[in-house]
Amino acid sequence: MAKMEVKTSLLDDMIGVGDMVLLEPLNEDSFINNLKKRFDHGEVYTYIGSVVISINPYRPLPIYTPEKVEEYRNRNFYELSPHIFALSDEAYRSLRDQDKDQCILITGESGAGKTEASKLVMSYVAAVCGKGAEVNQVKEQLLQSNPVLEAFGNAKTVRNDNSSRFGKYMDIEFDFKGDPLGGVISNYLLEKSRVVKQPRGERNFHIFYQILSGASEDFLCKLKLERDFSRYNYLGLDSARVNGVDDAANFRTVRNAMQIVGFMDHETQSVFEVVAAVLKLGNIEFKPESRVNGLDESKIKDKNELKEICELTGIDQSVLERAFSFRTVEAKQEKVSTTLNVAQAYYARDALAKNLYSRLFSWLVTRINESIKAQTKVRKKVMGVLDIYGFEIFEDNSFEQFIINYCNEKLQQIFIELTLKEEQEEYIREGIEWTHIEYFNNAIICDLIENNQTGILAMLDEECLRPGTVTDDTFLEKLNQVCATHQHFESRMSKCSRFLNDTSLPHSCFRIQHYAGKVMYQVEGFVDKNNDLLYRDLSQAMWKASHSLIKALFPEGNPAKINLKRPPTAGSQFKASVATLMKNLQTKNPNYIRCIKPNDKKAAHIFNDALVCHQIRYLGLLENVRVRRAGYAFRQAYEPCLERYKMLCKQTWPHWRGPARAGVEVLFNELEIPEEEFSFGRSKIFIRNPRTLFKLEDLRKQRLEDLATLIEKIYRGWKCRTRFLLMKKSQIVIAAWYRRYAQQKKYQKIKSSAIIVQSYIRGWKARKLLRELKHQKRCNEAATIIAAYWHGTQVRREYRKFFRANAGRKIYEFTLQRLMQKYFLEMKNKMPSLSPIDKNWPARPYLFLDSTHKELKRIFHLWRCKKYRDQFTDQQKLIYEEKLEASELFKDKKALYPASVGQPFQGAYLEISKNPKYKKLKDAVDEKIIIAEVVNKINRANGKATSRIFLLTKNNVLLADQKSGNIKSEVPLGDVTKVSMSSQNDGFFAVHLKEGSGAAVKGDFLLSSDHLIEMATKLYRTTLSQTKQKLNIEISDEFLVQFRQDKVCVKFIQGSQKNGNIPTCKRKNNRLLEVAVP
């Protein structure tokens, strides 16, 4: 099996140029062409020294698998093809092994893949660091914080379906082994204006759509939301649905991630309630209303939305309604309350929505930090990952783009400083003379923006704090006065502008010459967005909420902590955050990922040269290459350099026995490379011009071809010699084996011939002896046969008469035996089925077999009846025994019997144990109940029927009241002497009791039942079982019953049609009771 080729250098099988430092010639066109060539071949990563350029492929690539992670693990940065894993591994190993804190700065415009790059960095670090339950839990929490922040901080824009609308910096903390302990997240400038208004073709933050799409109906009902997007004014409808994005599935992912990170159920519920409140705030609308004093006042049109918001947040409706209509201004000891017109009311509503969502997002970041922070107090190593907005140049650029570009100016400044610092430190470390490098220092642009006296942010704050009328135009006028002479500032009124008469620069705009190009800013909204004011009435209303989370989000609303000092502006807050970030980054070793978007269509395989060129310019990539190439374009340690190029010199090939540096010196002297093209450092060789490196690569390639030819020649000679020696050895072995084989064949032939001669001689002797023995045997057999025949003749002559006398009897017996055998064989094939009710039986073939035929029929019937009975369970046997008993008692005697044959005997027709109605009766009867049935008891006086419950147990017969369940009569089975009934088709029967017994005081019982046959049969069997005496069953149309002291005759007669099918009972006189049966 062929061994897989292993890459040992970035230069192996290189598509285009993998490191832009080696690009020759270096200009903008060659830079773009090299990126395009690599992009077309699926190579989306390219180096500029230690900087990684990442082009968004807009398609999944098979280069992020676990196998790729292992491939880049613990490998030199330049050993394999450019990859984000190589930079991640270099940063992680430097942190773990060299104890250097690291930071990874990911920059690029929206849609360039910054968020995905940060995920890949974190997933690689999670894959290569240690394992264990606690470590895995920390890694999972760090990774699952991303879906939560993306849901609340990302949105769909025209450039990116998952655009981060906030800056994020995460410090991941490690212990001395390199295992993660926790992390800290910092967020910068959430684009909260998106909450209330989105540009055309863009969406609000993901979480709003995810809740409406993925939450259950019950959950939406609790949040007082509806699933229809069009119901909410804060949601743009033109891009509510995004192709390839499943908001419902993402909502489930967010909820699961919140659970993993450590959010409690009530915290998650509170967060979604705040999101619902923000969504419903957009549906509050106002109408104008004039007051008596002539001032305009705003009123809420429909208070239903306000009511639902107050129910969600626990705010008094009147308090919030007043906060939307009035504004209280406090100055020293005075309070002034003014009404808000409709425009001001809408401003207050939107300001509340923006502040509520922005503070919720900050609370989420703080809450996540509490869960993922390191629990131990030991010294930690830190790796920071910065995912922040790239440089933005739109058609309309406002305050957000201004401070985003300011942040990028600071990042570019620190990038240049740290890159030059790194270069200088390496030169000093290697003992190479450092020469000053000319580059554009954008500190002058940073100073234009952030200077405490004359900076744009300082003047914006000053304008916001100034009393009197403050507008965006007054701010622009102040800029024109202070910054007019600045070489990087231009406006229509500035002295430095070269386009004073150019109408493309409107009056309400100013332009700044950034390091990435000129950007024109619209001053409209600068003052309001910098002020970022929320009326104190709204803050106090939020603080009064019973909702714990909302109350915590507005601490300034506490009346006890009223601070009349103006809160810091958005610009000053962001400036302080950026300063803190820069200070943090300068303490760490930087690693850079520059993300580039290849096209605006978000489509794969499309490379827009103009768009890429624009990004290359404002990212300063060419300048980065020039800074890196200003001294020496390529440097490499002596050992890998000697290993790669040693075949170019006879003295170093194939093995160099001395120090690696001495070998490289011999090598370069042998190749006659000019001394000005390289320098020897302490541990590395430095090559000034990329052409020198490419010349070495060409020589190496040619030498490898020559070596391959030499190796092939030597191999072929070795192979031929080996084959010849093998054939010679094989010929000797074959000859030896053949000679042995020939001698064996000759010996076997002589041996087989001798055996054949011996066998022929032995056969002849054996055949001769056999002939003599056969002749002797035939003589003996002939004598025996003659003697036998002679003896037989003598015996037949003597007994001939005897045999003739007994021949008839033997023939008769033989004939009978054959006939019986035939009979039984035929019977075997004509046997009827095994059903006991099958009456079929084969016909008798012979008269003399008549008795045998009948006996066989009887035996067969008994046998199949036994087989049939063996199939019964004990319960079935008991049922059939009762049915058989009933047959013996009533068949052909009682007209009601045939109808009862097909009805199974159930016994417990009343479910006394299950029916709570009969609980009292069940408690009174301790014995097992054999039958429980409702019967009609005939009144002794008038013949009318009364319902009673008839119970039969092992020892007693009981009659109970059907309604109350009270036992009326209880008769032991030993006191029952007889049961009488008619032969008619009725259910009347009399239970005769023993005279003198306690139960016979009132006389015998005359009863009527629909299950007469079953009741009489069970009474008969139970009495026989307990008393060992048969109960007398009398079947007669006239019988006597004892009623107290009198004996009454019960007579059954045929009734008239007017009675229908129901038997009736009538008392004729003291001695006669007639029962009319239909």
Coordinates of C-alpha atoms in Angstrom, one line a residue, residues 463-472 474-475 527 531:
E463 CA -22.1 70.4 22.1
C464 CA -24.5 67.9 23.8
L465 CA -23.7 69.5 27.2
R466 CA -24.0 73.1 26.1
P467 CA -27.1 75.0 27.2
G468 CA -29.3 76.5 24.6
T469 CA -30.5 75.3 21.3
V470 CA -28.3 72.3 20.2
T471 CA -28.7 70.8 16.7
D472 CA -26.6 68.7 14.3
T474 CA -24.4 73.7 15.3
F475 CA -22.2 70.7 15.8
V527 CA -26.3 64.7 18.7
N531 CA -27.0 61.9 24.0

